[in-house]
PDB file of C-alpha atoms in Angstrom:
ATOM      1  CA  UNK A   1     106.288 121.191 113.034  1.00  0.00           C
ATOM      2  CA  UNK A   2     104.008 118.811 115.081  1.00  0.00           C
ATOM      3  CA  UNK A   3     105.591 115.833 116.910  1.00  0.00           C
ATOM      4  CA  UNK A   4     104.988 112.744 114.644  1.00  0.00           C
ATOM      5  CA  UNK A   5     104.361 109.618 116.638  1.00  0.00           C
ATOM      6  CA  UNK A   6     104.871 106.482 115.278  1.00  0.00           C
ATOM      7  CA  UNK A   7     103.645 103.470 116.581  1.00  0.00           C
ATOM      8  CA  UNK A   8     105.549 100.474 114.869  1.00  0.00           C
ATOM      9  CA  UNK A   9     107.373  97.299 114.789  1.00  0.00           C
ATOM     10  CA  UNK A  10     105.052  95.065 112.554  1.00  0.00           C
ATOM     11  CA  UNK A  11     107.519  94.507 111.351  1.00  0.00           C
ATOM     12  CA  UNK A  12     110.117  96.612 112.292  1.00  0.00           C
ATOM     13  CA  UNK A  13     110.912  96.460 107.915  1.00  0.00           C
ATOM     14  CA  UNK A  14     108.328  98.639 107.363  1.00  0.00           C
ATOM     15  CA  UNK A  15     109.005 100.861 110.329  1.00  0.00           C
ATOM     16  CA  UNK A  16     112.423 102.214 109.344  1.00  0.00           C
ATOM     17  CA  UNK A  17     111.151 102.183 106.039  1.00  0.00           C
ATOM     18  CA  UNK A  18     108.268 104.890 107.336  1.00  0.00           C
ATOM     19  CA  UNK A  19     111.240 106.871 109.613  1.00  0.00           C
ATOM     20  CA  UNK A  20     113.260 107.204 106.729  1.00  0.00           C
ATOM     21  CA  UNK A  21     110.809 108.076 104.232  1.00  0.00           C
ATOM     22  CA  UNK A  22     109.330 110.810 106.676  1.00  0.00           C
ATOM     23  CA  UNK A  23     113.164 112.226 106.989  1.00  0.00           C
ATOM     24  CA  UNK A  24     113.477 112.293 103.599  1.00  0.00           C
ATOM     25  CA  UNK A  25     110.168 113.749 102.732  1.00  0.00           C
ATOM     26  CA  UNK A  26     110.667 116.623 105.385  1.00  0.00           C
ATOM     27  CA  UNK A  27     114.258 117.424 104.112  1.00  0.00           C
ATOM     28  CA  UNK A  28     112.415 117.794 100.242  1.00  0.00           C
ATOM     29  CA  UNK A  29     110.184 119.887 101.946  1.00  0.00           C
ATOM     30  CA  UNK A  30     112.305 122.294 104.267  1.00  0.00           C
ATOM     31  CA  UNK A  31     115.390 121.769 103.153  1.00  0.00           C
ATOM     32  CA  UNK A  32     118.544 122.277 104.339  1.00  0.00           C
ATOM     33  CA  UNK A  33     119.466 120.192 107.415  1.00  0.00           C
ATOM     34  CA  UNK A  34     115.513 119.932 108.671  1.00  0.00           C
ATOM     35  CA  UNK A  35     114.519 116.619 109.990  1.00  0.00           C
ATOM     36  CA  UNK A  36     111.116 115.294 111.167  1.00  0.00           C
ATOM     37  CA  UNK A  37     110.159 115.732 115.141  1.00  0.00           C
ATOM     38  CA  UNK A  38     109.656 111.751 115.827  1.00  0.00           C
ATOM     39  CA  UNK A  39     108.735 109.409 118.686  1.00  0.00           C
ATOM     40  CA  UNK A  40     108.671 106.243 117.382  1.00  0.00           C
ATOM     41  CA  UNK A  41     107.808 103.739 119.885  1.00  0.00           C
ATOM     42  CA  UNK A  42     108.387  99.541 118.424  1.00  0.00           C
ATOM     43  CA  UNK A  43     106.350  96.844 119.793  1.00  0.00           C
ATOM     44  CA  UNK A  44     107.622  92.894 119.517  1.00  0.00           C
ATOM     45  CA  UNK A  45     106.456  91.953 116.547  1.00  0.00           C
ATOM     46  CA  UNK A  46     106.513  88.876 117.715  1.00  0.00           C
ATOM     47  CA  UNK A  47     103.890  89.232 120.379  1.00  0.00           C
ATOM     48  CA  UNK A  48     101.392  90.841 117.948  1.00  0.00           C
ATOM     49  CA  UNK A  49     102.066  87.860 115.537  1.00  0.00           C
ATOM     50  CA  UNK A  50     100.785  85.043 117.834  1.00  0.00           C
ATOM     51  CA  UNK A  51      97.381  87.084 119.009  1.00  0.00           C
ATOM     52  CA  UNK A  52      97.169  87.305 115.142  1.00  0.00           C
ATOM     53  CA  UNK A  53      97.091  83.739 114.927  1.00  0.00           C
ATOM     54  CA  UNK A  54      95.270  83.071 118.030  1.00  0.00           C
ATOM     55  CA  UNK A  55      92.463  85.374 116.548  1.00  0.00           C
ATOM     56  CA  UNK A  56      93.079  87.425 119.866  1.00  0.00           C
ATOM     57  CA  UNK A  57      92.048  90.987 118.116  1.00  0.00           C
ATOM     58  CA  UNK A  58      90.958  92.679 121.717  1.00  0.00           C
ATOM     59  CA  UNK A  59      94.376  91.350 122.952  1.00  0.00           C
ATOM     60  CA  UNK A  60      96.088  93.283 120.294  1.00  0.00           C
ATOM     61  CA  UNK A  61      93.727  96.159 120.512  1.00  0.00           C
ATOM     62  CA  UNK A  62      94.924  95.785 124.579  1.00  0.00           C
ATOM     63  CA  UNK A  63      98.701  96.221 122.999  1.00  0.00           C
ATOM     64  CA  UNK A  64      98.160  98.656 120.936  1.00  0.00           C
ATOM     65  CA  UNK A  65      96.115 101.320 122.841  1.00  0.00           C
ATOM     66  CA  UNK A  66      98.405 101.031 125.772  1.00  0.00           C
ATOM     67  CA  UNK A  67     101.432 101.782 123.403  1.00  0.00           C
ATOM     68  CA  UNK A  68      99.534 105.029 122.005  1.00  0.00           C
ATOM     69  CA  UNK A  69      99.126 105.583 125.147  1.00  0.00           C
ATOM     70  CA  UNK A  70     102.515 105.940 126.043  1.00  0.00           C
ATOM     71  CA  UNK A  71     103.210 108.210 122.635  1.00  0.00           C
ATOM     72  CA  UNK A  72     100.566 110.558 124.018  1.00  0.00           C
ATOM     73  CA  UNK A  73     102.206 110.315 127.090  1.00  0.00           C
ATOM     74  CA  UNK A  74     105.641 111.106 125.274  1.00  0.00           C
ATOM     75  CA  UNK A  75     104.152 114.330 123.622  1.00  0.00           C
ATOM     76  CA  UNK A  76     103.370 113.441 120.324  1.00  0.00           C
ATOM     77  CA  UNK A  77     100.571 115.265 118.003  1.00  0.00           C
ATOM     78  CA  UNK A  78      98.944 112.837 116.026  1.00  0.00           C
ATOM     79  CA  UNK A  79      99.685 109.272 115.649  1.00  0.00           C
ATOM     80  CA  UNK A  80     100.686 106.824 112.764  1.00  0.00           C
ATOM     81  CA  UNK A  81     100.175 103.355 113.103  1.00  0.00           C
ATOM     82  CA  UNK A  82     102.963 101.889 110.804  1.00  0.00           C
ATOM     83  CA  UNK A  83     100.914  98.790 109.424  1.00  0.00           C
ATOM     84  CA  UNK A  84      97.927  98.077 107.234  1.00  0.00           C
ATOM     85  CA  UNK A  85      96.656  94.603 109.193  1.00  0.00           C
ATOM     86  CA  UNK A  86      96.688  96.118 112.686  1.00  0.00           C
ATOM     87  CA  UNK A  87      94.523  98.698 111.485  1.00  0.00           C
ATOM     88  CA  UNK A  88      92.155  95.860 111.982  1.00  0.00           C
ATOM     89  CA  UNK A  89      92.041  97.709 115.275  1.00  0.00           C
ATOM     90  CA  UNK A  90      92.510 101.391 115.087  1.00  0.00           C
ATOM     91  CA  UNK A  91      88.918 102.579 116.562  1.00  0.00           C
ATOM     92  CA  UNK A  92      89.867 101.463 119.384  1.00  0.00           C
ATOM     93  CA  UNK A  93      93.440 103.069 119.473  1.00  0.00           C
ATOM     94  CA  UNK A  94      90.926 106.331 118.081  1.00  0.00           C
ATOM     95  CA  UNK A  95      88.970 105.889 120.970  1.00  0.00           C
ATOM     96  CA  UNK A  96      91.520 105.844 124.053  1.00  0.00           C
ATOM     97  CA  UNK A  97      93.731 108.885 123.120  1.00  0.00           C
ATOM     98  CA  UNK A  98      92.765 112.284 122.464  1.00  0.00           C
ATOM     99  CA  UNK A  99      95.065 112.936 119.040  1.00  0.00           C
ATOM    100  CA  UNK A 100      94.553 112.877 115.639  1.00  0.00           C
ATOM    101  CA  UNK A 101      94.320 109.439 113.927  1.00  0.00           C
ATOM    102  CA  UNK A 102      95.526 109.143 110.233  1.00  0.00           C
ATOM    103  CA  UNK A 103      93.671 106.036 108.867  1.00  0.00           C
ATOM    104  CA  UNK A 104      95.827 104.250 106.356  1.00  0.00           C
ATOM    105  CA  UNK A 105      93.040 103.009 104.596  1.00  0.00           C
ATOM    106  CA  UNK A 106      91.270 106.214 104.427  1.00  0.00           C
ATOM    107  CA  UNK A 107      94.714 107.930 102.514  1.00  0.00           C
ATOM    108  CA  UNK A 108      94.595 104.987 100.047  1.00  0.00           C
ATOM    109  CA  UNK A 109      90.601 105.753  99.303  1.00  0.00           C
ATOM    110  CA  UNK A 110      91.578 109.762  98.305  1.00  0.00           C
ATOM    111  CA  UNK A 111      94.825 108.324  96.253  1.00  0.00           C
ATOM    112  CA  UNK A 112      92.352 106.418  94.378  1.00  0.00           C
ATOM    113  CA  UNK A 113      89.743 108.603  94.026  1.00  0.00           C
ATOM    114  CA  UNK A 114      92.807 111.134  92.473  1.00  0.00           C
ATOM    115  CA  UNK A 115      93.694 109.148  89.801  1.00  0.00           C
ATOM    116  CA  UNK A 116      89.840 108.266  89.245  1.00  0.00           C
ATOM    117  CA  UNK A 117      90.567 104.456  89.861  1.00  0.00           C
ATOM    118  CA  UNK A 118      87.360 102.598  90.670  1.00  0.00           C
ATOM    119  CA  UNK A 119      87.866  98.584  91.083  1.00  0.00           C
ATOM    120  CA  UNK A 120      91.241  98.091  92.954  1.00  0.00           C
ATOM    121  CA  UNK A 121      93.164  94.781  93.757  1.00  0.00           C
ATOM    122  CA  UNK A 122      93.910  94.546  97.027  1.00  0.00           C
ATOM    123  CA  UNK A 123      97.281  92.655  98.178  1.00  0.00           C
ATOM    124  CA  UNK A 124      98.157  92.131 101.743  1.00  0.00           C
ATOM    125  CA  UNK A 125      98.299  89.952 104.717  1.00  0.00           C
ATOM    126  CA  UNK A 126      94.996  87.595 104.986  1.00  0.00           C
ATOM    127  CA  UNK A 127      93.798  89.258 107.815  1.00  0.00           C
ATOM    128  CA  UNK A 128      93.828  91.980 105.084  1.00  0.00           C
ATOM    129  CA  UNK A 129      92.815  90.720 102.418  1.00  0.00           C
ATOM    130  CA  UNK A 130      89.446  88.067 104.200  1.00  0.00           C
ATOM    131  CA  UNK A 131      88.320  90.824 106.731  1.00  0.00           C
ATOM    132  CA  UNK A 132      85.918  93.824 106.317  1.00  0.00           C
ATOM    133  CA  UNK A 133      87.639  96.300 108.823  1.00  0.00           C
ATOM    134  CA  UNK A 134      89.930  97.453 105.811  1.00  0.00           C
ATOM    135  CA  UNK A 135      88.048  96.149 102.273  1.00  0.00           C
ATOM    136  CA  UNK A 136      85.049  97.425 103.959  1.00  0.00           C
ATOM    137  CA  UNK A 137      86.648 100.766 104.656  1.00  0.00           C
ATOM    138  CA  UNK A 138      87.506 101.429 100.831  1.00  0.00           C
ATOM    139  CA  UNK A 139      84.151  99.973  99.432  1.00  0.00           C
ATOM    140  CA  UNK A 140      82.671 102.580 101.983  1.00  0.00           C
ATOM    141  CA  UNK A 141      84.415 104.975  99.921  1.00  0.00           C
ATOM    142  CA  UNK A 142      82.559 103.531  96.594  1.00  0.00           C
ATOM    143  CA  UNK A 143      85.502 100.934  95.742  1.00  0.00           C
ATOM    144  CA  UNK A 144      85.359  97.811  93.797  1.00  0.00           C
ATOM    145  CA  UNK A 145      87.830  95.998  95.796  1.00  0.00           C
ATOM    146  CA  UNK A 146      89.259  92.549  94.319  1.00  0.00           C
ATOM    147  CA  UNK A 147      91.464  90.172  96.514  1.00  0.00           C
ATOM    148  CA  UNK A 148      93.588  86.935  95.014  1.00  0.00           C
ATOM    149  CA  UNK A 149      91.791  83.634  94.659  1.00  0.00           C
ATOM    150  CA  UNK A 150      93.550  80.658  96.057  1.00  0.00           C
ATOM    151  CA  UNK A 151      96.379  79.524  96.106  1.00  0.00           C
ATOM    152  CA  UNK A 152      97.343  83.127  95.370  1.00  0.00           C
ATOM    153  CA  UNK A 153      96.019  84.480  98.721  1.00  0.00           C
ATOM    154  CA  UNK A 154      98.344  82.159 100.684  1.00  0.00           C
ATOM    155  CA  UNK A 155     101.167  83.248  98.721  1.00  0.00           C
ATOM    156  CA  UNK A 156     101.071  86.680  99.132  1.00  0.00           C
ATOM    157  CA  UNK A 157     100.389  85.860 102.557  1.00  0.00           C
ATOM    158  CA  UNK A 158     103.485  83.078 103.101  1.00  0.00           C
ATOM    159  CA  UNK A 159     105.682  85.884 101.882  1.00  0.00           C
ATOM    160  CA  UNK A 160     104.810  88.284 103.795  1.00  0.00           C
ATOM    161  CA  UNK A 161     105.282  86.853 106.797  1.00  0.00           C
ATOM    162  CA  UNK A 162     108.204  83.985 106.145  1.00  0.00           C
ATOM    163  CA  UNK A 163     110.229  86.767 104.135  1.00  0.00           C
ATOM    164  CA  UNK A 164     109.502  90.280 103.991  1.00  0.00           C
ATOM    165  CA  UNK A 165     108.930  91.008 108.045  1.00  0.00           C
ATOM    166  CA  UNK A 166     112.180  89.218 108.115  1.00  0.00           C
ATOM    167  CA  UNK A 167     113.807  91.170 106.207  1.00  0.00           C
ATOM    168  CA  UNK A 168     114.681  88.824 102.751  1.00  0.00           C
ATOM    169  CA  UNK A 169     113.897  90.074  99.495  1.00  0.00           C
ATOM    170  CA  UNK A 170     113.479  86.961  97.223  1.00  0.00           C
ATOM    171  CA  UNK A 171     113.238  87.547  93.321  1.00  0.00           C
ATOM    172  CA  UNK A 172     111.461  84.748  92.774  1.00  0.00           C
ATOM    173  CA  UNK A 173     109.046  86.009  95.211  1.00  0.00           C
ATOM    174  CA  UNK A 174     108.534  89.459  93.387  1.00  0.00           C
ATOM    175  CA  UNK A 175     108.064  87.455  90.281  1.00  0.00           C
ATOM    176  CA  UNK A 176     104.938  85.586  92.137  1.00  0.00           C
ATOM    177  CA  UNK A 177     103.363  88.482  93.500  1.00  0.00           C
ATOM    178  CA  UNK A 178     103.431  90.609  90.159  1.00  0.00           C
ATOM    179  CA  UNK A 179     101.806  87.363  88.451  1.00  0.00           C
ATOM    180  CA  UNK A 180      99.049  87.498  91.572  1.00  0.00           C
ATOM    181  CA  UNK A 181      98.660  91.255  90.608  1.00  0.00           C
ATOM    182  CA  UNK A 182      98.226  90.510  86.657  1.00  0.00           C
ATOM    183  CA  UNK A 183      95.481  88.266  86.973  1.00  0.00           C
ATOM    184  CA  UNK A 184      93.698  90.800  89.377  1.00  0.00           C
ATOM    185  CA  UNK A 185      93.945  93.086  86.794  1.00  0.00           C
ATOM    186  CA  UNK A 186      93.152  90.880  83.991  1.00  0.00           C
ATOM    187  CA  UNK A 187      90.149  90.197  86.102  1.00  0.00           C
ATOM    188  CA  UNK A 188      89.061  93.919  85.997  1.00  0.00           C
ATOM    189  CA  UNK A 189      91.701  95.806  87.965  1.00  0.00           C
ATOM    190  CA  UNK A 190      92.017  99.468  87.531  1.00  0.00           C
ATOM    191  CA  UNK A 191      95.116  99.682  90.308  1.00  0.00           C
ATOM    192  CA  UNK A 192      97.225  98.053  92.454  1.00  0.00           C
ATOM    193  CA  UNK A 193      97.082  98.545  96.506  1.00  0.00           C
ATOM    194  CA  UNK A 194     100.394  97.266  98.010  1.00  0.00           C
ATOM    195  CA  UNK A 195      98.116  97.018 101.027  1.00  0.00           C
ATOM    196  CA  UNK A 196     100.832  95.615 103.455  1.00  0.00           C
ATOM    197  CA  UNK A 197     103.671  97.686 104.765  1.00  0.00           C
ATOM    198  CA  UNK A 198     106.583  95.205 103.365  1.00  0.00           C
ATOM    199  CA  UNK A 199     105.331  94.408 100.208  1.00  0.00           C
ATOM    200  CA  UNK A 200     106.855  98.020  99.239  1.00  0.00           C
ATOM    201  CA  UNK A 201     110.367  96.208  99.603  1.00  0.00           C
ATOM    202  CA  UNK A 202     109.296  93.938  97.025  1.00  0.00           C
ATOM    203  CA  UNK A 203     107.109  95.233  94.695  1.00  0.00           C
ATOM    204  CA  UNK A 204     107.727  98.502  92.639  1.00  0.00           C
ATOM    205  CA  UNK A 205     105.353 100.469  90.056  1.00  0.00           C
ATOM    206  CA  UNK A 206     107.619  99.590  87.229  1.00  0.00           C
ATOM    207  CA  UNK A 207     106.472  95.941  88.130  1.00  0.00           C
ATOM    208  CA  UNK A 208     102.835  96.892  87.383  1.00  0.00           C
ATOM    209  CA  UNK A 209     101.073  97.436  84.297  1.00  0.00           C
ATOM    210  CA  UNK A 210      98.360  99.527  86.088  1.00  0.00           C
ATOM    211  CA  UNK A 211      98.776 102.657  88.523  1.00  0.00           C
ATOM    212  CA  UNK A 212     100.536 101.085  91.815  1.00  0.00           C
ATOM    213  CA  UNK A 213      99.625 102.580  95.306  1.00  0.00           C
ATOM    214  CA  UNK A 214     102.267 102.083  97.752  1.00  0.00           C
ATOM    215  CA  UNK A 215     100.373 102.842 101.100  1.00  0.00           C
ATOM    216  CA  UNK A 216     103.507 103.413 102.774  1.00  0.00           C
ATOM    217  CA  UNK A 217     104.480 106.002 100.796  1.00  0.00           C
ATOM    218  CA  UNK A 218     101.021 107.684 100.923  1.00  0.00           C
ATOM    219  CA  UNK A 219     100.615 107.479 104.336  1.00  0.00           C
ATOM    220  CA  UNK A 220     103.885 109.019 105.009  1.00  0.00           C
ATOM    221  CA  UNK A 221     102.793 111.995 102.780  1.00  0.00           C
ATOM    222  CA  UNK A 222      99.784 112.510 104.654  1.00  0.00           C
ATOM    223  CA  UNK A 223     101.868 112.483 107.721  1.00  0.00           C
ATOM    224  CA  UNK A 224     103.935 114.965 106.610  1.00  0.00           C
ATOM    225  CA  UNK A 225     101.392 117.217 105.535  1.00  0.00           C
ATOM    226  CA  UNK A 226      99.226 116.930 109.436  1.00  0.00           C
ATOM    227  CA  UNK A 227     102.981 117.692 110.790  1.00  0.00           C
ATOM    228  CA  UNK A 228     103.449 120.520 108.838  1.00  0.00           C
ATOM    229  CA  UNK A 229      99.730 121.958 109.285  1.00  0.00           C
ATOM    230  CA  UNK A 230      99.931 124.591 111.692  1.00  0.00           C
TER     231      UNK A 230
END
């Protein structure tokens, strides 16, 4: 089993969400008392948060490499960056260590070319939803991919941030986003991408009317599977 390196804390939510998962996922697997080989290295979420803001993407790119770096240095095998937004800069993390890469966007594309889903709604953080590095990554796969109007974008967004990262799980909130998600559907929506980490705490397939794809979940799979590839 390969050493799984996990680069997390935005937000730290989804990150023991993806260290769990891959536990569980390996003990299915192997069974008995087998557990994952991890190095799961947290940045301050915090940190990453205000270059967000401040539209400082080669600052976080700066971050980010420099804590691959130190999972390379650690001795892990391939890396997992344990976020959907940040992915707004994983060719450079690609570029600076010498590991496999497993592109959460590009495990969401082969999900939805499995269940033969072509136009997609695509919920996330705004950075997520407004810029091309990840809608432009599925359409390169031959995706229709529809984001919320206003004022739903800035809901799905204010959540996100004021209340999932945080770690509150609001009711009212879940009712909100799986209105957002019906009129994306009822706008031509084949499928559902929870296309931020958290919104997995919140939002469950039995919520949606239309197959859901949890890109947590699927990028823990495909984790799973590179450890386990000899």
């Amino acid at each position: 089993m390969k050493w799984i390196g996990l680069l997390g804390g935005m937000s730290i939510e989804s990150s023991i969400a993806y260290e769990r998962m891959i536990t569980d996922e390996v003990r299915v697997r192997l069974g008995g008392t087998s557990s994952p080989r991890l190095i799961h290295l947290a940045v301050d979420f915090a940190e990453v948060e205000q270059l967000q803001e401040a539209g400082d993407w080669d600052g976080a790119a700066s971050l980010l490499t420099s804590a691959a770096l130190r999972l390379q240095a650690a001795g892990a095998e391939l890396i997992v960056l344990c976020t959907n937004t940040m992915h707004r800069v994983a060719d450079a993390i690609q570029a600076a260590v010498d590991l496999p890469f497993l592109h959460i966007a590009d495990v969401t594309a082969q999900a939805l070319e499995d269940a033969g889903v072509k136009t997609v709604a695509l919920l996330g953080t705004r950075y997520t939803m407004e810029q091309p590095f990840y809608r432009g990554r599925l359409e390169g796969h031959g995706f229709n991919v529809l984001v919320p109007d206003e004022p739903d974008r800035t809901i799905i967004h204010d959540v996100i941030y004021d209340e999932l990262v945080r770690g509150v799980i609001n009711p009212a909130s879940r009712l909100a986003f799986i209105e957002v998600a019906q009129r994306l559907i009822a706008a031509g929506a084949e499928g559902v991408i929870a296309g931020c980490t958290e919104i997995e705490l919140l939002l469950h397939p039995a919520d949606i009317t239309v197959p859901y794809f949890p890109t947590t979940k699927l990028h823990v799979l495909a984790a799973v599977d590179a450890a386990l590839t000899a």
